[in-house]
mmCIF file of C-alpha atoms in Angstrom:
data_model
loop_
_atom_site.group_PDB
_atom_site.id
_atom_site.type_symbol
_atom_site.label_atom_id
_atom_site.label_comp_id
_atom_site.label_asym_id
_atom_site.label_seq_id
_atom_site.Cartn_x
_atom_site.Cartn_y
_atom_site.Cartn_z
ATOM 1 C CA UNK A 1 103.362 98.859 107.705
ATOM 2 C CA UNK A 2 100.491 99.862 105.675
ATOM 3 C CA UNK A 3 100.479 100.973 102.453
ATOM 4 C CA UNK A 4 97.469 103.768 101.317
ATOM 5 C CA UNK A 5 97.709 104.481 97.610
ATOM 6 C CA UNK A 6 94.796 106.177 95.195
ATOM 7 C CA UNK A 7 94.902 104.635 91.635
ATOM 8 C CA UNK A 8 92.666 104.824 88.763
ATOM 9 C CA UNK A 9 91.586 102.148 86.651
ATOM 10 C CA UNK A 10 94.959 100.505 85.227
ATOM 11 C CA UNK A 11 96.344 101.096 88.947
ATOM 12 C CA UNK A 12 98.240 104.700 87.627
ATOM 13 C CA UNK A 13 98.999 107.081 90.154
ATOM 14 C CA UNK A 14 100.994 109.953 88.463
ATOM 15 C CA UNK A 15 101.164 111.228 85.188
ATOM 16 C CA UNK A 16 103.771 113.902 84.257
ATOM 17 C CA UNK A 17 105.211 114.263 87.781
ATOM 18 C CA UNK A 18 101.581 115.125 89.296
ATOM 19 C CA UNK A 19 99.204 113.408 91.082
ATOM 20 C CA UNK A 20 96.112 112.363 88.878
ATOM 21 C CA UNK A 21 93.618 113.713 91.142
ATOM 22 C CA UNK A 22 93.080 113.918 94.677
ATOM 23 C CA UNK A 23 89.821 114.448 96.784
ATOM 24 C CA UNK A 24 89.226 116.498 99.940
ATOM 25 C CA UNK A 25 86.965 114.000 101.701
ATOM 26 C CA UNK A 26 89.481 111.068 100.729
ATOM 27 C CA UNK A 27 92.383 112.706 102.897
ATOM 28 C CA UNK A 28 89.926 113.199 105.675
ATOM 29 C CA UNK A 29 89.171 109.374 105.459
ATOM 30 C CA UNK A 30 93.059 109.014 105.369
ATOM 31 C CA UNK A 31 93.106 110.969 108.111
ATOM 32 C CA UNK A 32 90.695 109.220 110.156
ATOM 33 C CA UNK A 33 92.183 105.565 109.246
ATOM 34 C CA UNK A 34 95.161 106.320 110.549
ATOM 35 C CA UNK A 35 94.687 108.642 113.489
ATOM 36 C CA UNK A 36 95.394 105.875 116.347
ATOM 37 C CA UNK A 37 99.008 105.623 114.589
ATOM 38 C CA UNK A 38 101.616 107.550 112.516
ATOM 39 C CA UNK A 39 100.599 108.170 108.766
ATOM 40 C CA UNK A 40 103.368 108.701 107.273
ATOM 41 C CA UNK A 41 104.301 110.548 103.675
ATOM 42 C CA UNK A 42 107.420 112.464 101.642
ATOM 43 C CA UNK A 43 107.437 116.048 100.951
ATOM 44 C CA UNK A 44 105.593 115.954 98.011
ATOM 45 C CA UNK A 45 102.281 114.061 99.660
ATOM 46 C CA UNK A 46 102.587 116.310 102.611
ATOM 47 C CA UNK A 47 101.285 119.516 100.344
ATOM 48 C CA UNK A 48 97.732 117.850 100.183
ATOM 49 C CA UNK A 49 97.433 118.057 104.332
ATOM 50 C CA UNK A 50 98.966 121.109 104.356
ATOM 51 C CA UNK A 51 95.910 122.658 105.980
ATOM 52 C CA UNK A 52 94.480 119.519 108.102
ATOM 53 C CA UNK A 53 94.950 119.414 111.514
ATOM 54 C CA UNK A 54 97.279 115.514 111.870
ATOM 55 C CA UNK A 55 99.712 115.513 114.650
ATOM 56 C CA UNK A 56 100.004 112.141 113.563
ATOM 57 C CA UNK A 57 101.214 113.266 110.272
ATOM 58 C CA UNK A 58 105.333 112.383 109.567
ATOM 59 C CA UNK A 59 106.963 113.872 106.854
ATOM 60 C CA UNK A 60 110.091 112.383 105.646
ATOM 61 C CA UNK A 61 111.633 111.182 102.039
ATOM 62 C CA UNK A 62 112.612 107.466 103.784
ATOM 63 C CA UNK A 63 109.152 106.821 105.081
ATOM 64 C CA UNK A 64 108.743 103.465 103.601
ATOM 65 C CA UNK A 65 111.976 102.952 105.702
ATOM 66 C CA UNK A 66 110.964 104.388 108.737
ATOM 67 C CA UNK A 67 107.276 102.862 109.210
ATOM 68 C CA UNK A 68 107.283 100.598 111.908
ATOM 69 C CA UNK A 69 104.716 97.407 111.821
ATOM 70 C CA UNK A 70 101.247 98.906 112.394
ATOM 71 C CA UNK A 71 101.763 102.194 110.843
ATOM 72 C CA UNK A 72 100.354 103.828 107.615
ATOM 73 C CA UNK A 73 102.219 105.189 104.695
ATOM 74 C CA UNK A 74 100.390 107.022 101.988
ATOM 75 C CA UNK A 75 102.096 106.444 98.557
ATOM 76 C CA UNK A 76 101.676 109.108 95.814
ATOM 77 C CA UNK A 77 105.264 108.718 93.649
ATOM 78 C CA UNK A 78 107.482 106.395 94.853
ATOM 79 C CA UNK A 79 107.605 102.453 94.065
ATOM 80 C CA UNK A 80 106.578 100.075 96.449
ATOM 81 C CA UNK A 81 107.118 96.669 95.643
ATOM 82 C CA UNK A 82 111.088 97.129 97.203
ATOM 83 C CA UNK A 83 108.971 97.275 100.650
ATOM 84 C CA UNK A 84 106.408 94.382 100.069
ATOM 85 C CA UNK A 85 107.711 92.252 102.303
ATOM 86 C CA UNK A 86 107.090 94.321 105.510
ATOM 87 C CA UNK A 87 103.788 95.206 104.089
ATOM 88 C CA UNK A 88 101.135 93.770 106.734
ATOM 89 C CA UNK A 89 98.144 95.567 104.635
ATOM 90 C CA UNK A 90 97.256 97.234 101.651
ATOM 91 C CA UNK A 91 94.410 99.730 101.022
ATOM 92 C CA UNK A 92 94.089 101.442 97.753
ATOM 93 C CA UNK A 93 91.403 103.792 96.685
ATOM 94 C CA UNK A 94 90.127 103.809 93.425
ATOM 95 C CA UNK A 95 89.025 106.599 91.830
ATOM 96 C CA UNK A 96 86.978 104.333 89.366
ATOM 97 C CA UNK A 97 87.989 106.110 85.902
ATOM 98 C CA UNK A 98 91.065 105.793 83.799
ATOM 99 C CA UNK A 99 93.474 108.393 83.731
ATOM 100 C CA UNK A 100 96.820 109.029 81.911
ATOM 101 C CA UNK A 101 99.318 107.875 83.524
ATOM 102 C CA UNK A 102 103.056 106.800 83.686
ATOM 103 C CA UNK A 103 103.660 105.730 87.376
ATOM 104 C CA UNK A 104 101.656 103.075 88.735
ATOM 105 C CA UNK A 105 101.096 101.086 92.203
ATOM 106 C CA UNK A 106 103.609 97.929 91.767
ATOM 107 C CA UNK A 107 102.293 95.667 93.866
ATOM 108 C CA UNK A 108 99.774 93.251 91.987
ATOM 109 C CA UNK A 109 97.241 92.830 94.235
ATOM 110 C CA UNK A 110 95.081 90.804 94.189
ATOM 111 C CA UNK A 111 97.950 88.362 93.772
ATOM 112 C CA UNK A 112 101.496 87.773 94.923
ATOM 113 C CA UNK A 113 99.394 86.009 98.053
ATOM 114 C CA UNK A 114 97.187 89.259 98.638
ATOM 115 C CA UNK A 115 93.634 88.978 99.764
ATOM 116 C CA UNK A 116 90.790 91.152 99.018
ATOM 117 C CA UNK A 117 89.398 91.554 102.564
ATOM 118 C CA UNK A 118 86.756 94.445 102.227
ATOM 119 C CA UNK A 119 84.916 96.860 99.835
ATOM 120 C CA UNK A 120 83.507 100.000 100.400
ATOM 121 C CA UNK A 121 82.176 102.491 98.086
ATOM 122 C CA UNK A 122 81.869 106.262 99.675
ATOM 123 C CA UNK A 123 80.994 109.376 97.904
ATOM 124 C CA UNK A 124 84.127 112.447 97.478
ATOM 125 C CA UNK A 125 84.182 115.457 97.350
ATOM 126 C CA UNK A 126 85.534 115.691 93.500
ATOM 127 C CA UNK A 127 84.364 112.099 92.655
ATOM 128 C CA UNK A 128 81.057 110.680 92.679
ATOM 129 C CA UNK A 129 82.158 107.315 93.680
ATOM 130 C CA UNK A 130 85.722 106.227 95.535
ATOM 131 C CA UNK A 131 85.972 102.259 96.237
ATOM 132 C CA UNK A 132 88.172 101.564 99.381
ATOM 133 C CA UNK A 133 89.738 98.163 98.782
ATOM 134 C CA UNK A 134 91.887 96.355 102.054
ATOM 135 C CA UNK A 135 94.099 93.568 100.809
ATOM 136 C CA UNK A 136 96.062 91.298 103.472
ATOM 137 C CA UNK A 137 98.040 88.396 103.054
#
């Protein structure tokens, strides 16, 4: 599978139960990333696409169980390092300021024998500057 996670600074995705921030032209690029595939996301994540058109989209609170090699998962509040081992790629987008926050990504990339592979800095919609990072083994 493939793990898509937003993180600030310190790698914090929540704080208090809510996402830090979120960014209309980041779910498009979601959106687009995965749209040969299944992206994947709980109940909570599927709230931020609740007006985009994704057929692709599958909502359910196992995704991380039900991903199949090749397909994306989009992780707002739920650990991930219990899944690392049938992660093929990791891309995290980083909102490139430091938030509160008290749930993080728990993967240590780059580390554990990830690879930064590409960069990419893109303009949001609610942030000046997003970096896309892709880390594979």
């Amino acid at each position: 599978m493939i793990i898509i996670a937003a993180v600030d600074d310190r790698n914090g995705m929540m704080f208090n139960r809510r996402r830090q921030s979120q960014d209309r032209v980041l779910r498009q690029r979601i959106l687009d990333l995965s749209s040969s595939s299944r992206l994947w996301v709980n109940h909570y994540t599927q709230k931020q696409f609740a007006d985009a058109d994704a057929p692709h989209l599958n909502v359910d609170e196992s995704f991380l169980s039900e991903a199949t090699p090749g397909e994306y998962c989009f992780v707002e509040n739920v650990p991930v390092a219990p899944y690392e081992k049938w992660v093929e790629k990791i891309i995290l987008f980083k909102w490139n300021r430091k938030y509160p926050g008290d749930q993080f990504f728990d993967i240590d990339v780059p580390g554990n024998g990830w690879c930064l592979e590409s960069t990419e800095d893109f303009p949001g919609s609610s942030h000046e500057k997003i970096t896309m990072e892709v880390y594979t083994r």
